[in-house]
Amino acid sequence: MRYPSLGAFLRLASTAQLAFGAAVFNWPDPLLDTLDDQLYRPFFSPASTFALNCNPRDNSTIAAQWLRLAYHDMATHNATTGTGGMDASIAFEFTRPQDVGVGMIESLVDFLVAPNEYVGMADVIAMGAINAVIGCGGPVIPYRGGRVDATEAGPATVPEPQQDLASHIASFQAQGFNQTEMIMLVACGHSLGGVRQVDFPLIVTDDVPAGIQTFASTLGFDNTIVHEYLNGTTENVLVVGSNVTTRSDLRIFSSDNNVTMQSLASSDTFNTVCADLIGRMIDTVPSTVTLTDVIEPLDYKVWNTLLFPQGGSLAFLATLRIIHTGTNPTVTMFWKERTGSFCPPQGCSIGTFQVTNVDSSFLASLKGVDSFDLHSFNASVDLTTSISYFWFEVNHNDGSAPFVVDNNGKNYTIDQDVLLFDPRRSSFTIAGLEMVVGVKDPSGTTNVTALSTLTGSTEVPVTSSTTITFTLDPSWPPADGYTFYTSPISGKASSNTIHATVNGTAYSLWVPFLDAPGV
Ligand code: HEM
Ligand SMILES: *[C@@H]1O[C@H](CO)[C@@H](O)[C@H](O)[C@H]1NC(C)=O
Ligand SMILES: *[C@@H]1O[C@H](CO)[C@@H](O)[C@H](O)[C@H]1NC(C)=O
Ligand SMILES: *[C@@H]1O[C@H](CO)[C@@H](O)[C@H](O)[C@H]1NC(C)=O
Ligand SMILES: *[C@@H]1O[C@H](CO)[C@@H](O)[C@H](O)[C@H]1NC(C)=O
Ligand SMILES: *[C@@H]1O[C@H](CO)[C@@H](O)[C@H](O)[C@H]1NC(C)=O
Ligand SMILES: *[C@@H]1O[C@H](CO)[C@@H](O)[C@H](O)[C@H]1NC(C)=O
Ligand SMILES: *[C@@H]1O[C@H](CO)[C@@H](O)[C@H](O)[C@H]1NC(C)=O
Ligand SMILES: *[C@@H]1O[C@H](CO)[C@@H](O)[C@H](O)[C@H]1NC(C)=O
Ligand SMILES: *[C@@H]1O[C@H](CO)[C@@H](O)[C@H](O)[C@H]1NC(C)=O
Ligand SMILES: *[C@@H]1O[C@H](CO)[C@@H](O)[C@H](O)[C@H]1NC(C)=O
């Protein structure tokens, strides 16, 4: 079976999601911050776009490869012991026959640079699964974060086609799915892709175009697999293949006299069931792991804050991301002193200096968010009184009272001004970053280190971390009460947390990947 030409696969089953029970973002929250960026801003997740339009790869689709990777990662779960599940242990398991296929490693490589200190590869693989499904026109699946990466392989418990029905029922039971759910999840998964002759020569025995026998005659995520099974036209080699031993889909699909398969004949039911079960699949984690609530696009998000000494004051750069609505709100940023008084009673304030409209992801657009406006602020903060917290007022200029954006009533608190990342003194090079940090301590003897999270490795562990020691930077003499320390940071660093102890107090600051150098 050849794939038909790319058609109208983006007919969507499900659009708006309920914001009900959505994760609350209390700034700063590096996990939610990063996941929100990767879910909803393609800039931060180049891989999120690969699977769109059900893009082909290796005579299958990227989406099919990503979905299979996610299932095989989850399949190590044991509901009895509460171990395994979506934990990226798959990175240690590729040599197993059950994980054969060029798409497995290629998919992991797609995701290699996405993790950071707070976001594990398992979260990224789960995100790949939801992007795979929508990329081929399937339903929107709710996304939660917080998975924890394994440091070794899990058990070899991925089901294989030559196993009997009882084994498959037991496997899925261990993974947390009963027999009905097994039938549904296999039908959902095998909506995409197919079986490759090079990987399974004893299953794909006839020569097939492009070396792959697809599960269904349509490319997209839909229930053609169900219809073709029920009406006897299927070419799914796990149903009608000449090798009876490996007809696992037939044994599974017919295991309840086709009752469940018949229930999936409605495409609405199919989409609802698949969103639910693939959602459960990616949320299957070791019992020690707690996932966040569902992450929806935030109405207002503080992003890319930078505080550093500059010419006798503290430069404070901040961005408020607002969902683009077509109206042009006026946004004002306010802040309060850290010590003493300097600001008027209502706080110091400054208006937006720049509004940049940026793309949202395809997933965001399915949730009704077509783009974001980045309202940027460039404040000059009095050096002596400094800054303790900030907030915003958004005036929609429609007569309504200005809307206060204050971190859910808690204000946006800057917990210290002793240890700062200085983007102006830092320099960005092809090799990475020459990172300069300012320490409010004239002694010049502070020990400054950074925990650097390194990604992009094709060897396990694919994400690692290293501690970097900074040295006093002679090219930046002390200024504005700060002493400057420097260290090269690898281009493979996806984020850094800098640490220093000054006069007995430990300070730390998470420095994520930044939008634009030297802003
Ligand atoms: C008894 C359970 C299952 C068995 C025996 C099974 C077996 C297979 C086999 C033999 C292939 C061909 C792989 C290759 O040629 O490289 C395949 C592909 C695939 N499987 Fe399954 N599978 C099962 C369950 C699932 C589940 C639950 C999902 C996801 C929810 C899933 C998703 C996929 C996808 C998307 C592909 C296509 C990959 C591609 O085209 O690159 N499978 N499966
Ligand atoms: C799950 O763990 C239990 C208890 O250790 C064990 O008996 C069972 O075989 C495991 N199941 C699978 C599928 O590995
Ligand atoms: C599986 O669980 C679902 C939902 O709880 C239930 O409706 C279904 O009957 C169960 N199937 C089996 C075979 O136990
Ligand atoms: C895809 O199909 C073409 C044509 O049959 C074949 O030459 C090529 O090797 C296939 N590529 C992969 C990665 O299987
Ligand atoms: C079987 O189902 C497929 C998918 O819905 C459809 O395209 C095909 O025409 C059907 N064939 C028969 C013989 O009913
Ligand atoms: C059918 O598949 C099984 C399992 O892979 C294999 O052991 C057997 O040799 C195959 N039979 C034929 C005729 O290829
Ligand atoms: C289930 O459906 C398949 C495909 O149409 C058919 O071959 C099989 O006989 C059916 N089994 C039962 C028990 O109805
Ligand atoms: C937040 O800031 C406003 C304005 O300064 C202040 O009135 C309010 O008490 C602050 N809230 C908290 C929880 O600090
Ligand atoms: C640490 O102590 C030195 C010397 O007493 C002082 O100059 C400096 O301001 C102190 N730094 C902080 C952050 O308190
Ligand atoms: C910095 O670290 C070195 C080596 O660990 C230690 O000897 C020194 O006392 C530390 N200096 C300060 C100011 O903490
Ligand atoms: C912020 O304003 C300062 C002057 O107060 C200027 O030097 C700097 O370039 C501005 N930064 C940005 C990002 O516009």
XYZ file of C-alpha atoms and ligand atoms in Angstrom, residues 178-181, ligand 3:
18
model
C -7.609 -3.372 30.347
C -8.498 -5.497 27.346
C -11.014 -3.016 25.901
C -8.501 -0.204 26.316
C -12.169 -1.576 30.801
O -12.441 -0.383 31.544
C -13.524 0.365 31.022
C -13.606 1.664 31.791
O -13.523 1.424 33.156
C -14.794 -0.454 31.095
O -15.859 0.267 30.519
C -14.591 -1.745 30.305
O -15.713 -2.579 30.429
C -13.367 -2.485 30.819
N -13.121 -3.636 29.969
C -12.779 -4.811 30.461
C -12.553 -5.896 29.473
O -12.677 -5.004 31.655
